[in-house]
GROMACS .gro file of C-alpha atoms in nm:
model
  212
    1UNK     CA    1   8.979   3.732  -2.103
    2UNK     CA    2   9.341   3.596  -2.228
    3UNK     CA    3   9.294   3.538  -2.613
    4UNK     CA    4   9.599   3.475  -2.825
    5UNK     CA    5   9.600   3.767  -3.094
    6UNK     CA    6   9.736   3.794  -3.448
    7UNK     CA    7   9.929   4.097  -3.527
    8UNK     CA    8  10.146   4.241  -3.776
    9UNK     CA    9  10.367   4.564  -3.723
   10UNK     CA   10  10.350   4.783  -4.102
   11UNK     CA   11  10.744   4.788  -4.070
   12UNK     CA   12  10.902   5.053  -4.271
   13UNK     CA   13  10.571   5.115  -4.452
   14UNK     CA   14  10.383   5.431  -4.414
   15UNK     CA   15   9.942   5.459  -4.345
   16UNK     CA   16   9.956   5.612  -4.648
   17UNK     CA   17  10.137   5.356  -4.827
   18UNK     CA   18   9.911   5.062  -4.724
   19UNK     CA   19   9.601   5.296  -4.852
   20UNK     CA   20   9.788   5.329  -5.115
   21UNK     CA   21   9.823   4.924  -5.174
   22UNK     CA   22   9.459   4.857  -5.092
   23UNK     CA   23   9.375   5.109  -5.352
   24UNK     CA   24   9.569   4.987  -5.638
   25UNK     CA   25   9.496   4.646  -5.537
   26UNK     CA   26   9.112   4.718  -5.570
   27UNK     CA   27   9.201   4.942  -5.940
   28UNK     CA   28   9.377   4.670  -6.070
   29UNK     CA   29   9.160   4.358  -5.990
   30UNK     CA   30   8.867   4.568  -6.080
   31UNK     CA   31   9.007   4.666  -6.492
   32UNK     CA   32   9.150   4.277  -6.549
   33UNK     CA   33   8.951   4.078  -6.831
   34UNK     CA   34   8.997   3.843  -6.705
   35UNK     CA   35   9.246   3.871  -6.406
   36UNK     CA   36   9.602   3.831  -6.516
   37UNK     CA   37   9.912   3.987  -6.278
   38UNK     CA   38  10.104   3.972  -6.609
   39UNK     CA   39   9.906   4.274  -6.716
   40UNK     CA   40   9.973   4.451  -6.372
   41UNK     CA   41  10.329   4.477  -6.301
   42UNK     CA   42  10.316   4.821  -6.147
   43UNK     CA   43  10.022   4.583  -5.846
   44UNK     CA   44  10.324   4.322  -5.845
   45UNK     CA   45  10.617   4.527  -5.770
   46UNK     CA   46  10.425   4.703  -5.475
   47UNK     CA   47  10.337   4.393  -5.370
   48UNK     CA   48  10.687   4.239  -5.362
   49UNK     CA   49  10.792   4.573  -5.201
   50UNK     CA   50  10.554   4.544  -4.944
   51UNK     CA   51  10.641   4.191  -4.826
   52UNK     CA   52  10.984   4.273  -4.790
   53UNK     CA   53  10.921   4.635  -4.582
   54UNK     CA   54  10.642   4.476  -4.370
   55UNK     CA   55  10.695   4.204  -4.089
   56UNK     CA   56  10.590   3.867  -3.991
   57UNK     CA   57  10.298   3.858  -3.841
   58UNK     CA   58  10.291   3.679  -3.473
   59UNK     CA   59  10.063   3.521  -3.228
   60UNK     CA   60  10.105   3.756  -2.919
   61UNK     CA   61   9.863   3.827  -2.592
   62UNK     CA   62   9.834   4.176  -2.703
   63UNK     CA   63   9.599   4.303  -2.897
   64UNK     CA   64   9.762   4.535  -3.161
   65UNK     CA   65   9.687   4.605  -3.517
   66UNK     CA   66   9.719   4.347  -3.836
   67UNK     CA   67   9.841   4.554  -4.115
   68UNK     CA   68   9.808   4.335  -4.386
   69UNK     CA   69   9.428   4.245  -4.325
   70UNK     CA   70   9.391   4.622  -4.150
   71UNK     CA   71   9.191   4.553  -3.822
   72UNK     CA   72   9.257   4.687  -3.522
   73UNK     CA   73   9.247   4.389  -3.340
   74UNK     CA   74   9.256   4.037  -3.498
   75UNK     CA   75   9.215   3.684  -3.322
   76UNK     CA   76   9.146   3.322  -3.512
   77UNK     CA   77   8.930   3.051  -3.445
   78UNK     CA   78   8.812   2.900  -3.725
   79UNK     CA   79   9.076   2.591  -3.796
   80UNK     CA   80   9.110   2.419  -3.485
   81UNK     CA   81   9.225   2.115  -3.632
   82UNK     CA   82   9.533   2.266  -3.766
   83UNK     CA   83   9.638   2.562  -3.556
   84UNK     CA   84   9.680   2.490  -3.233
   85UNK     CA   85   9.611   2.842  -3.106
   86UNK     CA   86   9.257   2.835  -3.240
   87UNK     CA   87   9.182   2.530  -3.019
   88UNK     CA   88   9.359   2.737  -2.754
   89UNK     CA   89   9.123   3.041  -2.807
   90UNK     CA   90   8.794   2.758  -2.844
   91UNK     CA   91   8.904   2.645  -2.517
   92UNK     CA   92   8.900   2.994  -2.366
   93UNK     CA   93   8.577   3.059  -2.477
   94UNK     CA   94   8.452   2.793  -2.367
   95UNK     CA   95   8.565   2.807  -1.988
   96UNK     CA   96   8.440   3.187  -1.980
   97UNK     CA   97   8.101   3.049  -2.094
   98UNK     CA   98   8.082   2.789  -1.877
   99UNK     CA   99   8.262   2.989  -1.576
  100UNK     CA  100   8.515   2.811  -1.549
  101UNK     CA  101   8.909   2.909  -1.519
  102UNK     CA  102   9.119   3.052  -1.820
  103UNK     CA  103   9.443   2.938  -1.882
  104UNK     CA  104   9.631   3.230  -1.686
  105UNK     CA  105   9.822   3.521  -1.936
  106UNK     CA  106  10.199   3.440  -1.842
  107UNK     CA  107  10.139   3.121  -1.957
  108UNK     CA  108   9.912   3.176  -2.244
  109UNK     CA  109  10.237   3.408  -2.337
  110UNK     CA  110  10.448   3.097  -2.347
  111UNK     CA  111  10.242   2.902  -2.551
  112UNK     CA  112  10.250   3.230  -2.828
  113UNK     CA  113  10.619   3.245  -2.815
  114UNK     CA  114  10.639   2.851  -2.825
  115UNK     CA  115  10.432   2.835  -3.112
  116UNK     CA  116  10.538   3.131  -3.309
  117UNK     CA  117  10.938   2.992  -3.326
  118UNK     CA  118  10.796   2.650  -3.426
  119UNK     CA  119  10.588   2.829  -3.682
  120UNK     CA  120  10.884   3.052  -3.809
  121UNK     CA  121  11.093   2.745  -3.812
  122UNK     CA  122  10.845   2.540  -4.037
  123UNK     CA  123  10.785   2.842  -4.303
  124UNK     CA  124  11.168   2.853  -4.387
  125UNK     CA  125  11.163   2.528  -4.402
  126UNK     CA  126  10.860   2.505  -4.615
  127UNK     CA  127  11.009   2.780  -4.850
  128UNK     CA  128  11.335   2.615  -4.928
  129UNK     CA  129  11.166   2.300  -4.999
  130UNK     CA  130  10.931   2.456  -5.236
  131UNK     CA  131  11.230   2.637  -5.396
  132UNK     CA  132  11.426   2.320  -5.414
  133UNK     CA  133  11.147   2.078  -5.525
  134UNK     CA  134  11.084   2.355  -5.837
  135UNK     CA  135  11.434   2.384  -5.945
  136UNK     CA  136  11.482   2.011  -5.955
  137UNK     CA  137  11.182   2.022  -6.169
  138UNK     CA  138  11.338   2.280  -6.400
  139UNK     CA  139  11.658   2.099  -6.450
  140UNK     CA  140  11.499   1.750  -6.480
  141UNK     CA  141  11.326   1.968  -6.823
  142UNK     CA  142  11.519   1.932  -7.151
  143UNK     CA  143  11.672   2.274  -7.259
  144UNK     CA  144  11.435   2.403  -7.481
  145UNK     CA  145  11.156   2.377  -7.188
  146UNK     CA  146  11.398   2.563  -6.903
  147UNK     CA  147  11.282   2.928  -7.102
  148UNK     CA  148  11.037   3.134  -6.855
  149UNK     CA  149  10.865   3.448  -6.866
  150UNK     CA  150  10.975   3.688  -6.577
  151UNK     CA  151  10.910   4.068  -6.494
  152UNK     CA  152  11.176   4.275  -6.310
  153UNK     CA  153  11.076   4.332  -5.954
  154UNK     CA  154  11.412   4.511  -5.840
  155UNK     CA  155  11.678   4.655  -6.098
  156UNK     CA  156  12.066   4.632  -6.046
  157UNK     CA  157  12.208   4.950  -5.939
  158UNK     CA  158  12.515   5.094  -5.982
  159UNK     CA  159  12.662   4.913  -5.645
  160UNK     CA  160  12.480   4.612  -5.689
  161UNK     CA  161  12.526   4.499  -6.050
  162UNK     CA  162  12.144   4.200  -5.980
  163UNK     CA  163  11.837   4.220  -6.048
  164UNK     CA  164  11.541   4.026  -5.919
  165UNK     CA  165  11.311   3.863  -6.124
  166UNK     CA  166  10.979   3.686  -6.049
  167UNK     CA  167  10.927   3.346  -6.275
  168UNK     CA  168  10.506   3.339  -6.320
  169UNK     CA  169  10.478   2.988  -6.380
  170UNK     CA  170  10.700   2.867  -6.124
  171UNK     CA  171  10.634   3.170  -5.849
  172UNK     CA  172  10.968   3.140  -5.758
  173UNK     CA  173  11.171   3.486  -5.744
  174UNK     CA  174  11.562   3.426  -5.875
  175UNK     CA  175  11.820   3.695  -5.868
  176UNK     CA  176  12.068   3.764  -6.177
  177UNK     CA  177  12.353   3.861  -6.207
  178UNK     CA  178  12.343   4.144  -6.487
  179UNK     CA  179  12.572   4.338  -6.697
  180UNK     CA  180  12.567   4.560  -6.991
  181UNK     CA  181  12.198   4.500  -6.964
  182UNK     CA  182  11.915   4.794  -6.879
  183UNK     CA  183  11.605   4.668  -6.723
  184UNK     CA  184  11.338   4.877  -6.607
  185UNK     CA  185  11.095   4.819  -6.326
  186UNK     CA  186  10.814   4.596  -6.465
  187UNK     CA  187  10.955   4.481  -6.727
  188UNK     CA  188  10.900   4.124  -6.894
  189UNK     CA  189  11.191   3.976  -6.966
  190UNK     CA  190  11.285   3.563  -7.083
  191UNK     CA  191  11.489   3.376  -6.862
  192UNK     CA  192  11.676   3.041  -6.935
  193UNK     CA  193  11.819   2.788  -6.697
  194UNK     CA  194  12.140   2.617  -6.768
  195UNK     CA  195  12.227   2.273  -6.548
  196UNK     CA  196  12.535   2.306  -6.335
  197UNK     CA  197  12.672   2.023  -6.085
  198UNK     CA  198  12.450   1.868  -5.851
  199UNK     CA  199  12.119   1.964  -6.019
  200UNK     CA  200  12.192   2.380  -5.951
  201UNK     CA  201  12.100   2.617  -6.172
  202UNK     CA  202  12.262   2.906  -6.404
  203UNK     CA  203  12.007   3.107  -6.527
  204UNK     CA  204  12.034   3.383  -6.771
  205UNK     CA  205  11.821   3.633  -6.916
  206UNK     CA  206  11.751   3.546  -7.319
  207UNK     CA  207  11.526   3.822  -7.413
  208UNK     CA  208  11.391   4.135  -7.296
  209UNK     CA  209  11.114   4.358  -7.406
  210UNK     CA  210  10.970   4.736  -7.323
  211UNK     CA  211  10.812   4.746  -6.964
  212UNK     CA  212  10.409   4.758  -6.974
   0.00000   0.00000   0.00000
């Protein structure tokens, strides 16, 4: 029977890498009192590298593996009030119970790709108005509120003279320009934000400290 499936392709990431995740995932959770990610950096830099080696998943009539959640095969139905392909799937069901006609696979394959561009179109979207919305609320702060504590997720090399840092209490990753500056993987580091033109941001790092 047709069934639109969710998959997700491991990218550039190993079997042995995603064991590796699940395990250190499990470690980590397990040993917080309570659970804090500030205490884990080494859990958030393989999770930051993970999301950027891994791909999107997609709605597809294939049934293929979901790397993320690891099953084998993977189909939704539980919020057919907000994703259309669960109703699709309901409805599916349904006519096979009932014996009635499925909707046919070619175009049950056009619905997928329909609904997986408007989906992809709606989570950039989504993101850059998250992004925006938080640094208007950072520059609407006075000064002495823009200071944030950040760990280093990616270091400048000797190419590429930026590092990445992830902001906890916004969730928002920034990159920074850096120079005669070491930073080390993991490390917590304070960031300040300085108002430009237009309500965009300059941020700087203030203060760093030893990596946990």
């Amino acid at each position: 029977m047709p069934l639109p499936f969710r998959c997700q392709d491991q990218g550039e990431l190993s079997e042995e890498d995603i064991q590796r995740l699940r395990a250190l995932e499990l470690e980590t959770l397990a040993t917080l009192q309570p659970p804090n990610l500030r205490s884990a950096p080494e859990l958030i830099r393989a999770l930051h590298a993970t999301r950027f080696a891994m791909t999107s998943a997609v709605d597809t009539i294939e049934a293929a593996t979901h790397a993320s959640i690891g099953f084998d095969i993977y189909t939704r139905v539980t919020s057919p009030l907000r994703r259309y392909l669960d109703l699709l799937a309901h409805r599916q069901l349904k006519a096979r119970l009932y014996g009635r006609p499925t909707l046919p696979l070619a175009q049950l394959d056009a619905v997928c790709n329909h609904c997986n561009n408007i989906s992809r179109q709606a989570k950039i979207l989504q993101r850059h108005a998250e992004i925006w919305w938080k640094m208007r609320y950072v520059a609407l702060q006075p000064p002495e509120a823009r200071r944030y504590e950040a760990i280093v997720i990616a270091g400048p090399t000797k190419f590429f003279p930026q590092a990445k840092l992830h902001i906890f209490e916004l969730d928002v990753t920034i990159t920074i320009h850096v120079e005669d500056i070491t930073l080390q993987l993991g490390q917590i580091v304070t960031v300040s934000a300085s108002v430009q033109h237009d309500f965009a941001l300059k941020w700087q790092i203030e203060q760093t400290s030893s990596a946990l």
